[in-house]
Amino acid sequence: MILAMAIALIILIILGLPLFIGILAAAMLGFYVSQVQLTAIPIEIFRLANAPALLAIPLFTFAGYLLSEGNTSARLVRFSRSLFGWIPGGLGVVALVSCAFFTAITGATGITIIALGGLLFPALISERYEENFSLGLLTTSGSLGLHFPPSLPIILYGFVSGANIEKLFMAGLLPGILMVGVPCLFSVYMGKKWRLERPSFSARQFLSGLKGAAWEFPIPLLIIAGIYSGIATATEAAALTVAYILFLKTIIFHEISLLKDLPRIMKESMKMVGGIMIILGAALGFTSYLIDAFIPMKILKLMEGIIGSKIVLLLMLNLFLILVGCMMDIFSAILVVVPLIVPLTSRFGIDPVHLGIIFLANLCIGYNTPPVGLNLFIGSSRFERPIVQLYKATLPFLLLLLLTLALITYWPALSLFLPALMKS
Amino acid sequence: MKSIRSLDKVIARCEGWLIILFLWLMVVLTFIQVCLRGLYTHGHLQWANIALGHIDWSVPLVRLLVLWLTFLGASLVTGEKKHIKIDLFSTIIPPKWLPVRDLLLSVVCVGISAIMLKVCVGYVSMEKEFGGRLFLSLPDWIGQLILPVGFTLICFRFILRTIDQGLEIVRGIHT
């Protein structure tokens, strides 16, 4: 009976049941079986109100929505074009860098392809980049930049796994640069191969681009500096970022009117927060059942028999997480999977901070993996191309990213070097 | 049906106003806290510490606002049918069957959120009897009130959706 209900629930979830309802139902089923009162669920949900780290999520989301309003994206592209436009394949580099920046500040919610794709795709085509190359590049770049502060998935991972959020931010820097850098090199290589025309570097354009972007481009750098030096925690940095962007958008650029636009932006951003955090609440309930029933320990026991070494574990983890990444959005994946695998990986001596970086790199690749990677669908509708063409277009980028994933996974020092330098 | 739908609109507007109010509160209070804490730890100004002491209630308040904003936002998302979900079969299922699937899912949503509502009411009334104090000597259960209220709103939205989808199927059969 119980088994039938569990199977029915899984079928309902992949049919499209809202995930928080599905997870709540799973928690209810679990507590019912182990004869625990369902009051355990609201008690867990209420923990959302007692977690200082979570405050960063609404604040950074709000900041990201503020920033995506108005002409920030255009200023950003103009500046990076004046900076990188002159190198071979330069526009590809511009696209990758601007998208990574945008993904970091807007919290990787698929908004990047929608906001920047329309600006960059025609530009790439008019500079004679091949259509499939341009499609693949823009589609994959929709999830790059996840590793840079103030990325929301990092904050969520930190909360769920208990790893230090400031350390996670630092650990993500080098792997993040690698994941953006490798496709950049590919673009340079193709630019050379195709002998694309390119403008020469102009100091005047650079200065005017810099002037336009000078207020906004440093934001992630300031956040990194603030956290790295220990001046601010992630939450404090979030509060300062919101205040700064509000000041910029209303007083410096006059792009947002306090009475006309701000209420709408506030509502939109809090819908995003509500959609994610309600799943977090449900997942807290479900996780507490899992721990009550010793499920992570059972998985650990089971896997210990199968997995002989750390390398095999990491390999299986990679495959598993890519699979998860192509079915679930990144937030739900973190909330559901992290509590299950943390005991297993810590048993094999994998640092939780390193695990977080691997996790995000995997999910970021899963977003682009056929048949159901989310980026592919967003790209297909944004660029009005059949999804099968996108499968083909993203393939070279996917292979490159898999290569970087291997580096990130099997070279822990790449992630753990910077946080070790941090002041505790 | 019409009056229910206008009730839905009124509720959505109130939720919107509350979101704006709470988010402003959150932004302003955290900003003030950060500034005062900075002035005290880096500038060693005594008055900043004293001021922090005067607004010590704002720390738990802001944390509580995270929960309230979550539920208000989630309720609005429910109204707009934009909850995060895994959807593997939309392109495979024959279009004829999609309304039936949607109705089935909505009925399940109504059921689960109704159970949550009942459980949360029980939780809050228990806390009301035995719970502690929140801040500014407010009782704990006031802060927890958002749980039953939130699930009431979410359940209400799912019921509306179920009715809509049921009507749609009935209409589809008749035409």
Coordinates of C-alpha atoms in Angstrom, one line a residue:
Chain A
M1 CA 0.0 0.0 0.0
I2 CA 2.7 2.4 1.1
L3 CA 4.9 1.4 -1.8
A4 CA 2.0 2.0 -4.2
M5 CA 1.5 5.4 -2.8
A6 CA 5.2 6.2 -3.1
I7 CA 5.2 5.1 -6.7
A8 CA 2.1 7.1 -7.5
L9 CA 3.7 10.2 -5.9
I10 CA 6.8 9.8 -8.0
I11 CA 4.7 9.5 -11.2
L12 CA 2.7 12.6 -10.2
I13 CA 5.9 14.5 -9.6
I14 CA 7.3 13.8 -13.0
L15 CA 3.9 14.5 -14.6
G16 CA 4.4 18.1 -13.3
L17 CA 3.1 18.3 -9.7
P18 CA 4.5 21.5 -8.1
L19 CA 7.6 20.3 -6.5
F20 CA 6.9 21.7 -3.0
I21 CA 3.6 19.9 -2.9
G22 CA 5.4 16.7 -4.0
I23 CA 8.1 17.0 -1.3
L24 CA 5.5 17.8 1.4
A25 CA 3.5 14.8 0.3
A26 CA 6.7 12.6 0.5
A27 CA 7.4 14.0 4.0
M28 CA 3.8 13.3 5.1
L29 CA 4.0 9.7 3.8
G30 CA 7.3 9.2 5.5
F31 CA 6.2 10.5 8.9
Y32 CA 3.0 8.5 8.6
V33 CA 4.9 5.3 8.1
S34 CA 7.3 6.0 11.0
Q35 CA 4.3 7.1 13.1
V36 CA 5.7 10.6 13.8
Q37 CA 3.2 13.4 14.2
L38 CA 2.9 15.6 11.1
T39 CA 3.5 18.7 13.3
A40 CA 7.2 17.9 12.7
I41 CA 6.7 19.5 9.2
P42 CA 5.6 23.0 10.3
I43 CA 8.3 22.9 13.0
E44 CA 10.9 22.4 10.3
I45 CA 9.3 25.0 8.0
F46 CA 9.5 27.5 10.8
R47 CA 13.2 27.1 10.8
L48 CA 13.3 29.4 7.8
A49 CA 12.6 32.2 10.3
N50 CA 15.6 31.3 12.4
A51 CA 18.4 31.2 9.9
P52 CA 20.5 34.4 9.6
A53 CA 22.2 33.1 6.4
L54 CA 18.9 32.9 4.6
L55 CA 18.3 36.6 4.8
A56 CA 20.9 36.9 2.0
I57 CA 18.5 35.2 -0.4
P58 CA 15.7 37.7 -0.6
L59 CA 18.1 40.6 -0.5
F60 CA 20.4 39.3 -3.3
T61 CA 17.4 38.3 -5.4
F62 CA 15.9 41.7 -5.1
A63 CA 19.3 43.3 -6.0
G64 CA 19.5 41.1 -9.1
Y65 CA 16.0 42.0 -10.2
L66 CA 16.8 45.7 -9.7
L67 CA 19.9 45.4 -11.8
S68 CA 18.3 43.5 -14.6
E69 CA 15.9 46.4 -15.0
G70 CA 16.9 49.3 -17.3
N71 CA 20.1 49.4 -19.4
T72 CA 22.6 47.6 -17.3
S73 CA 22.9 44.7 -19.7
A74 CA 23.5 47.1 -22.7
R75 CA 26.2 49.1 -20.7
L76 CA 27.8 45.8 -19.7
V77 CA 28.0 44.5 -23.3
R78 CA 29.4 47.8 -24.6
F79 CA 32.1 47.9 -22.0
S80 CA 33.2 44.3 -22.4
R81 CA 33.1 44.8 -26.2
S82 CA 35.5 47.7 -26.0
L83 CA 37.7 45.6 -23.7
F84 CA 37.7 42.3 -25.6
G85 CA 36.3 43.1 -29.0
W86 CA 39.7 43.4 -30.7
I87 CA 40.9 39.8 -29.9
P88 CA 40.1 37.1 -32.4
G89 CA 36.6 35.6 -31.5
G90 CA 36.3 38.6 -29.3
L91 CA 32.6 39.0 -29.5
G92 CA 32.2 35.4 -28.3
V93 CA 34.4 36.3 -25.3
V94 CA 32.2 39.4 -24.7
A95 CA 29.1 37.2 -24.7
L96 CA 30.5 34.7 -22.3
V97 CA 31.9 37.3 -19.8
S98 CA 28.7 39.4 -19.8
C99 CA 26.5 36.4 -19.4
A100 CA 28.6 35.0 -16.5
F101 CA 28.3 38.4 -14.8
F102 CA 24.6 38.5 -15.3
T103 CA 24.1 35.0 -14.2
A104 CA 26.0 35.7 -11.0
I105 CA 24.0 38.8 -10.0
T106 CA 20.6 37.4 -11.0
G107 CA 21.0 34.1 -9.3
A108 CA 21.0 31.8 -12.3
T109 CA 17.3 31.7 -12.9
G110 CA 17.3 31.3 -16.7
I111 CA 17.0 35.1 -16.9
T112 CA 20.3 35.5 -18.6
I113 CA 19.4 34.0 -22.0
I114 CA 16.2 36.0 -22.1
A115 CA 17.9 39.3 -21.1
L116 CA 21.1 39.1 -23.1
G117 CA 20.3 36.6 -25.9
G118 CA 18.3 39.1 -27.9
L119 CA 21.2 41.6 -27.7
L120 CA 24.1 39.3 -28.4
F121 CA 22.7 36.8 -31.0
P122 CA 22.1 39.3 -33.8
A123 CA 25.5 40.9 -33.0
L124 CA 27.3 37.5 -33.4
I125 CA 25.5 36.6 -36.6
S126 CA 26.2 40.1 -38.1
E127 CA 29.9 39.6 -37.4
R128 CA 29.7 36.3 -39.3
Y129 CA 30.0 33.8 -36.5
E130 CA 28.4 30.5 -37.5
E131 CA 24.8 30.2 -36.4
N132 CA 25.2 27.0 -34.6
F133 CA 28.3 28.3 -32.8
S134 CA 26.5 31.4 -31.7
L135 CA 23.4 29.4 -30.5
G136 CA 25.6 26.9 -28.6
L137 CA 27.6 29.7 -27.0
L138 CA 24.7 31.7 -25.8
T139 CA 22.7 28.7 -24.6
T140 CA 25.5 27.3 -22.5
S141 CA 26.4 30.7 -21.2
G142 CA 23.0 30.9 -19.6
S143 CA 24.2 28.9 -16.6
L144 CA 27.9 29.8 -16.5
G145 CA 28.8 32.2 -13.7
L146 CA 27.0 30.2 -11.0
H147 CA 30.2 30.0 -9.0
F148 CA 30.6 33.7 -8.6
P149 CA 29.2 35.7 -5.7
P150 CA 26.5 36.6 -5.0
S151 CA 25.2 33.4 -6.6
L152 CA 22.0 32.2 -4.9
P153 CA 22.7 28.4 -5.4
I154 CA 25.9 28.8 -3.4
I155 CA 24.1 30.4 -0.5
L156 CA 21.4 27.6 -0.6
Y157 CA 24.1 24.9 -0.8
G158 CA 25.8 26.4 2.2
F159 CA 22.6 26.5 4.2
V160 CA 21.7 22.9 3.4
S161 CA 25.1 21.3 3.8
G162 CA 26.3 23.5 6.7
A163 CA 29.4 24.5 4.8
N164 CA 30.6 28.1 5.4
I165 CA 29.1 30.4 2.8
E166 CA 31.9 32.9 2.7
K167 CA 34.4 30.1 2.1
L168 CA 32.2 28.6 -0.7
F169 CA 32.2 32.0 -2.4
M170 CA 36.0 32.1 -2.4
A171 CA 36.3 28.4 -3.4
G172 CA 34.1 29.1 -6.5
L173 CA 36.3 31.8 -7.9
L174 CA 39.0 29.8 -9.7
P175 CA 36.7 27.0 -11.0
G176 CA 34.2 29.7 -12.1
I177 CA 37.0 31.4 -14.1
L178 CA 38.0 28.1 -15.6
M179 CA 34.4 27.3 -16.7
V180 CA 34.1 30.7 -18.4
G181 CA 37.7 30.7 -19.6
V182 CA 37.7 27.4 -21.5
P183 CA 34.8 28.3 -23.8
C184 CA 36.4 31.8 -24.3
L185 CA 39.6 30.1 -25.6
F186 CA 37.4 28.0 -27.9
S187 CA 35.8 31.2 -29.2
V188 CA 39.3 32.7 -29.8
Y189 CA 40.4 29.6 -31.7
M190 CA 37.3 29.6 -33.9
G191 CA 37.7 33.3 -34.5
K192 CA 41.2 32.8 -35.7
K193 CA 40.1 29.8 -37.9
W194 CA 37.3 31.7 -39.5
R195 CA 39.5 34.8 -40.0
L196 CA 36.7 37.1 -38.7
E197 CA 37.1 40.8 -39.2
R198 CA 37.8 42.5 -36.0
P199 CA 37.9 46.1 -34.9
S200 CA 41.2 47.4 -33.5
F201 CA 41.4 48.4 -29.9
S202 CA 40.3 52.0 -29.4
A203 CA 41.3 53.7 -26.2
R204 CA 38.5 56.2 -26.7
Q205 CA 35.8 53.6 -26.9
F206 CA 37.3 51.8 -24.0
L207 CA 37.1 54.9 -21.9
S208 CA 33.5 55.7 -22.8
G209 CA 32.5 52.1 -22.2
L210 CA 34.3 52.2 -18.9
K211 CA 32.5 55.4 -18.0
G212 CA 29.1 53.8 -18.7
A213 CA 29.8 50.6 -16.8
A214 CA 32.0 52.0 -14.0
W215 CA 29.1 52.1 -11.5
E216 CA 27.9 48.5 -12.0
F217 CA 30.8 46.4 -13.2
P218 CA 32.6 46.5 -9.9
I219 CA 29.7 45.2 -7.9
P220 CA 30.7 41.5 -7.8
L221 CA 34.3 42.5 -7.2
L222 CA 33.3 44.6 -4.2
I223 CA 31.2 41.8 -2.8
I224 CA 34.2 39.4 -3.2
A225 CA 36.6 41.9 -1.6
G226 CA 34.2 42.6 1.3
I227 CA 33.7 38.9 2.0
Y228 CA 37.3 38.0 1.4
S229 CA 38.7 40.6 3.8
G230 CA 36.2 39.6 6.4
I231 CA 34.7 43.1 6.6
A232 CA 31.2 41.8 5.7
T233 CA 29.4 38.5 6.0
A234 CA 27.3 37.4 3.0
T235 CA 24.2 38.8 4.5
E236 CA 25.7 42.1 5.3
A237 CA 27.1 42.3 1.8
A238 CA 23.6 41.6 0.5
A239 CA 22.2 44.5 2.5
L240 CA 24.9 46.9 1.3
T241 CA 24.5 45.7 -2.3
V242 CA 20.7 46.4 -2.3
A243 CA 21.2 49.9 -0.9
Y244 CA 23.9 50.6 -3.5
I245 CA 21.9 49.4 -6.4
L246 CA 18.8 51.2 -5.3
F247 CA 20.9 54.4 -5.1
L248 CA 22.3 53.8 -8.6
K249 CA 19.1 53.0 -10.3
T250 CA 17.0 55.7 -8.8
I251 CA 19.4 58.6 -8.3
I252 CA 22.3 58.1 -10.7
F253 CA 20.6 56.5 -13.8
H254 CA 16.9 57.5 -13.2
E255 CA 16.0 54.1 -14.6
I256 CA 13.7 53.0 -11.8
S257 CA 10.9 55.2 -10.4
L258 CA 10.3 54.7 -6.7
L259 CA 6.6 54.8 -7.0
K260 CA 6.0 53.4 -10.5
D261 CA 8.5 50.6 -11.0
L262 CA 9.8 49.6 -7.6
P263 CA 6.5 48.0 -6.3
R264 CA 6.4 45.8 -9.4
I265 CA 10.1 44.8 -9.1
M266 CA 9.6 44.0 -5.4
K267 CA 6.7 41.8 -6.1
E268 CA 8.4 40.0 -9.0
S269 CA 11.5 39.3 -7.0
M270 CA 9.6 38.0 -4.0
K271 CA 7.6 35.7 -6.2
M272 CA 10.9 34.2 -7.2
V273 CA 12.0 34.0 -3.6
G274 CA 8.7 32.4 -2.6
G275 CA 8.9 29.8 -5.3
I276 CA 12.3 28.7 -4.2
M277 CA 12.0 29.1 -0.4
I278 CA 8.7 27.2 -0.2
I279 CA 10.6 24.3 -1.7
L280 CA 13.3 24.8 0.9
G281 CA 10.7 24.7 3.7
A282 CA 9.2 21.5 2.3
A283 CA 12.7 20.0 1.8
L284 CA 13.5 20.8 5.5
G285 CA 10.5 18.8 6.5
F286 CA 11.4 15.9 4.2
T287 CA 15.0 15.9 5.2
S288 CA 14.1 15.7 8.9
Y289 CA 12.0 12.5 8.0
L290 CA 15.0 11.1 6.1
I291 CA 17.3 11.6 9.1
D292 CA 14.7 10.2 11.5
A293 CA 14.5 7.1 9.4
F294 CA 18.3 6.9 9.0
I295 CA 18.0 7.0 5.2
P296 CA 21.3 8.8 4.5
M297 CA 23.1 6.2 6.7
K298 CA 21.4 3.4 4.9
I299 CA 22.5 4.8 1.5
L300 CA 25.9 5.2 3.0
K301 CA 26.0 1.5 4.0
L302 CA 24.7 0.4 0.7
M303 CA 27.1 2.4 -1.3
E304 CA 30.1 1.6 0.8
G305 CA 29.8 -2.0 -0.4
I306 CA 29.7 -1.0 -4.0
I307 CA 32.2 1.9 -4.1
G308 CA 35.8 1.1 -3.4
S309 CA 37.6 4.4 -3.7
K310 CA 37.2 8.1 -3.7
I311 CA 37.8 8.3 -7.5
V312 CA 34.9 5.8 -8.2
L313 CA 32.7 7.8 -5.9
L314 CA 33.5 11.1 -7.6
L315 CA 32.8 9.5 -11.0
M316 CA 29.5 8.1 -10.0
L317 CA 28.6 11.4 -8.4
N318 CA 29.3 13.3 -11.6
L319 CA 27.1 11.0 -13.7
F320 CA 24.4 11.1 -11.1
L321 CA 24.4 14.8 -10.7
I322 CA 24.4 15.5 -14.5
L323 CA 21.3 13.3 -14.7
V324 CA 19.7 15.2 -11.8
G325 CA 20.7 18.5 -13.5
C326 CA 18.9 17.8 -16.7
M327 CA 15.7 17.0 -14.9
M328 CA 15.5 19.4 -12.0
D329 CA 16.1 23.1 -11.7
I330 CA 19.2 23.9 -9.7
F331 CA 17.5 25.0 -6.5
S332 CA 15.4 22.0 -6.1
A333 CA 18.3 19.7 -7.0
I334 CA 20.4 21.2 -4.2
L335 CA 17.6 21.0 -1.6
V336 CA 16.7 17.4 -2.4
V337 CA 20.0 15.8 -3.2
V338 CA 22.6 17.5 -0.9
P339 CA 21.3 16.1 2.4
L340 CA 21.4 12.6 0.9
I341 CA 24.9 12.6 -0.4
V342 CA 26.8 14.7 2.2
P343 CA 27.3 11.8 4.7
L344 CA 28.5 9.5 1.9
T345 CA 31.0 12.0 0.5
S346 CA 32.3 13.1 3.9
R347 CA 32.9 9.4 4.7
F348 CA 35.2 9.3 1.7
G349 CA 37.0 12.4 2.8
I350 CA 35.6 14.9 0.3
D351 CA 35.6 18.5 1.7
P352 CA 32.0 19.8 1.8
V353 CA 33.2 23.1 0.3
H354 CA 34.8 21.2 -2.6
L355 CA 31.6 19.1 -2.9
G356 CA 29.6 22.3 -3.3
I357 CA 31.8 23.5 -6.2
I358 CA 31.6 20.1 -7.9
F359 CA 27.8 20.1 -7.4
L360 CA 27.3 23.4 -9.0
A361 CA 29.6 22.6 -12.0
N362 CA 27.7 19.4 -12.6
L363 CA 24.3 21.1 -12.4
C364 CA 25.5 23.8 -14.7
I365 CA 26.3 21.2 -17.2
G366 CA 23.1 19.3 -16.6
Y367 CA 21.2 22.5 -17.7
N368 CA 22.6 22.0 -21.2
T369 CA 22.3 18.2 -21.5
P370 CA 19.8 16.7 -23.9
P371 CA 17.1 15.7 -23.9
V372 CA 15.6 17.8 -21.1
G373 CA 18.2 20.4 -20.0
L374 CA 16.4 23.6 -19.1
N375 CA 18.7 25.9 -21.0
L376 CA 18.0 24.1 -24.2
F377 CA 14.3 24.8 -23.9
I378 CA 14.8 28.5 -22.9
G379 CA 17.3 28.9 -25.8
S380 CA 15.0 27.2 -28.3
S381 CA 12.1 29.5 -27.5
R382 CA 14.2 32.6 -27.2
F383 CA 16.1 32.1 -30.5
E384 CA 13.1 30.4 -32.3
R385 CA 15.1 27.4 -33.4
P386 CA 14.1 23.7 -33.1
I387 CA 15.3 22.0 -30.0
V388 CA 17.2 19.4 -32.0
Q389 CA 19.3 22.1 -33.6
L390 CA 20.2 23.3 -30.1
Y391 CA 21.3 19.8 -29.1
K392 CA 23.7 19.8 -31.9
A393 CA 24.8 23.5 -31.4
T394 CA 25.6 23.0 -27.7
L395 CA 27.5 19.8 -28.1
P396 CA 31.0 21.2 -28.6
F397 CA 30.5 23.5 -25.6
L398 CA 29.1 20.6 -23.6
L399 CA 32.2 18.5 -24.2
L400 CA 34.5 21.4 -23.2
L401 CA 32.6 21.9 -20.0
L402 CA 32.8 18.2 -19.2
L403 CA 36.6 18.6 -19.5
T404 CA 36.6 21.4 -17.0
L405 CA 34.3 19.4 -14.8
A406 CA 36.9 16.7 -14.7
L407 CA 39.5 19.2 -13.7
I408 CA 37.3 20.7 -11.0
T409 CA 36.4 17.3 -9.6
Y410 CA 39.8 15.6 -9.5
W411 CA 41.9 18.6 -8.5
P412 CA 40.5 19.7 -5.1
A413 CA 43.2 22.3 -4.6
L414 CA 41.7 24.4 -7.4
S415 CA 38.7 25.0 -5.2
L416 CA 40.3 24.8 -1.8
F417 CA 43.4 27.0 -2.3
L418 CA 41.7 30.4 -1.9
P419 CA 39.5 29.7 1.1
A420 CA 42.5 28.3 2.9
L421 CA 44.1 31.8 2.6
M422 CA 41.1 33.5 4.1
K423 CA 41.2 35.1 7.5
S424 CA 39.0 33.0 9.8
Chain B
M1 CA -17.9 32.2 -9.2
K2 CA -17.5 35.9 -10.1
S3 CA -17.5 37.0 -6.5
I4 CA -14.8 34.4 -5.7
R5 CA -12.7 35.6 -8.5
S6 CA -12.9 39.2 -7.4
L7 CA -12.1 38.0 -3.9
D8 CA -9.0 36.4 -5.4
K9 CA -8.0 39.7 -7.0
V10 CA -8.5 41.6 -3.7
I11 CA -6.4 39.1 -1.8
A12 CA -3.6 39.2 -4.4
R13 CA -3.5 43.0 -4.2
C14 CA -3.2 42.9 -0.4
E15 CA -0.5 40.3 -0.6
G16 CA 1.3 42.6 -3.0
W17 CA 1.1 45.5 -0.6
L18 CA 2.3 43.4 2.3
I19 CA 5.3 42.2 0.2
I20 CA 6.2 45.8 -0.6
L21 CA 5.9 46.8 3.1
F22 CA 7.8 43.8 4.4
L23 CA 10.6 44.1 1.8
W24 CA 11.1 47.8 2.6
L25 CA 11.2 47.0 6.3
M26 CA 13.8 44.2 5.7
V27 CA 16.0 46.4 3.4
V28 CA 16.0 49.4 5.7
L29 CA 16.4 47.5 9.0
T30 CA 19.3 45.3 7.7
F31 CA 21.0 48.3 6.2
I32 CA 20.8 50.2 9.5
Q33 CA 22.1 47.2 11.4
V34 CA 25.0 46.7 9.1
C35 CA 26.0 50.4 9.3
L36 CA 25.8 50.6 13.1
R37 CA 27.7 47.3 13.5
G38 CA 30.3 48.6 11.1
L39 CA 30.6 51.9 12.9
Y40 CA 31.0 50.1 16.2
T41 CA 33.5 47.4 15.2
H42 CA 35.6 49.4 12.8
G43 CA 35.1 52.9 14.1
H44 CA 34.8 52.0 17.8
L45 CA 31.9 54.4 18.3
Q46 CA 30.1 53.7 21.6
W47 CA 26.9 55.3 20.6
A48 CA 26.5 52.9 17.7
N49 CA 26.6 50.0 20.0
I50 CA 24.0 51.6 22.3
A51 CA 21.8 52.3 19.2
L52 CA 22.2 48.6 18.2
G53 CA 21.0 47.6 21.7
H54 CA 17.9 49.8 21.2
I55 CA 17.0 48.0 18.0
D56 CA 17.9 44.5 19.1
W57 CA 14.3 43.4 18.3
S58 CA 14.9 44.1 14.6
V59 CA 17.3 41.1 14.2
P60 CA 14.6 38.4 14.9
L61 CA 12.0 40.6 13.2
V62 CA 14.0 40.6 9.9
R63 CA 14.5 36.8 10.1
L64 CA 10.8 36.4 10.6
L65 CA 10.1 38.5 7.6
V66 CA 12.0 36.0 5.5
L67 CA 9.4 33.4 6.3
W68 CA 6.5 35.8 5.8
L69 CA 7.8 37.0 2.4
T70 CA 8.3 33.4 1.4
F71 CA 4.7 32.5 2.0
L72 CA 3.3 35.7 0.5
G73 CA 5.5 35.2 -2.6
A74 CA 4.6 31.5 -2.9
S75 CA 0.9 32.3 -2.6
L76 CA 1.2 34.7 -5.5
V77 CA 3.2 32.2 -7.5
T78 CA 0.4 29.7 -6.9
G79 CA -2.2 32.1 -8.4
E80 CA 0.0 32.5 -11.5
K81 CA 0.6 28.7 -11.8
K82 CA 4.3 29.3 -12.0
H83 CA 5.6 26.9 -9.3
I84 CA 8.8 25.1 -10.0
K85 CA 8.1 21.6 -11.3
I86 CA 9.7 18.7 -13.2
D87 CA 7.8 18.4 -16.4
L88 CA 9.0 15.5 -18.6
F89 CA 5.8 14.6 -20.4
S90 CA 4.1 17.8 -21.6
T91 CA 5.5 17.3 -25.1
I92 CA 4.7 13.5 -25.1
I93 CA 1.2 13.4 -23.7
P94 CA -1.5 13.8 -26.4
P95 CA -2.9 17.3 -26.1
K96 CA -6.3 15.8 -25.6
W97 CA -5.2 14.4 -22.2
L98 CA -3.5 17.5 -20.9
P99 CA -6.6 19.0 -19.2
V100 CA -7.2 15.7 -17.4
R101 CA -3.6 15.6 -16.2
D102 CA -3.9 19.2 -15.0
L103 CA -7.1 18.5 -13.1
L104 CA -5.6 15.5 -11.4
L105 CA -2.5 17.4 -10.3
S106 CA -4.7 20.3 -9.0
V107 CA -6.8 18.0 -7.0
V108 CA -3.7 16.5 -5.4
C109 CA -2.4 20.0 -4.6
V110 CA -5.7 20.9 -2.9
G111 CA -5.5 17.8 -0.8
I112 CA -1.9 18.2 0.3
S113 CA -2.2 21.9 1.0
A114 CA -5.4 21.2 3.0
I115 CA -3.6 18.6 5.1
M116 CA -0.8 21.1 5.7
L117 CA -3.3 23.8 6.7
K118 CA -4.8 21.5 9.3
V119 CA -1.4 20.4 10.6
C120 CA -0.3 24.1 10.9
V121 CA -3.4 25.1 12.7
G122 CA -2.7 22.4 15.2
Y123 CA 0.9 23.5 15.5
V124 CA 0.0 27.2 16.1
S125 CA -2.7 26.4 18.7
M126 CA -0.2 24.2 20.5
E127 CA 2.4 26.9 20.5
K128 CA -0.2 29.4 21.7
E129 CA -0.6 27.4 24.9
F130 CA 3.0 26.5 25.6
G131 CA 5.1 28.7 23.3
G132 CA 7.7 31.3 24.4
R133 CA 8.2 34.9 23.6
L134 CA 9.3 36.3 20.3
F135 CA 10.6 39.9 20.7
L136 CA 9.2 43.1 22.2
S137 CA 7.4 40.5 24.4
L138 CA 5.2 39.4 21.6
P139 CA 4.2 35.7 21.9
D140 CA 5.8 33.2 19.5
W141 CA 2.6 32.1 17.8
I142 CA 2.0 35.5 16.2
G143 CA 5.1 34.9 14.1
Q144 CA 4.0 31.4 13.3
L145 CA 0.6 32.6 12.2
I146 CA 1.9 32.9 8.6
L147 CA 2.0 29.1 8.3
P148 CA -1.7 28.5 8.5
V149 CA -2.5 31.7 6.8
G150 CA -0.1 30.9 4.0
F151 CA -1.4 27.4 3.4
T152 CA -5.0 28.8 3.5
L153 CA -4.1 31.2 0.7
I154 CA -2.3 28.5 -1.3
C155 CA -5.1 26.0 -0.8
F156 CA -7.6 28.6 -1.9
R157 CA -5.7 29.2 -5.1
F158 CA -5.4 25.5 -5.9
I159 CA -9.2 25.2 -5.3
L160 CA -9.9 28.0 -7.8
R161 CA -7.6 26.3 -10.3
T162 CA -9.3 23.0 -9.8
I163 CA -12.7 24.6 -10.5
D164 CA -11.4 26.3 -13.6
Q165 CA -9.9 23.1 -15.0
G166 CA -13.0 21.1 -14.2
L167 CA -15.2 23.6 -16.0
E168 CA -12.8 23.5 -18.9
I169 CA -13.1 19.8 -19.3
V170 CA -16.9 19.9 -19.0
R171 CA -17.0 22.5 -21.7
G172 CA -14.7 20.5 -23.8
I173 CA -17.0 17.5 -23.7
H174 CA -20.1 19.6 -24.6
T175 CA -18.6 21.2 -27.7

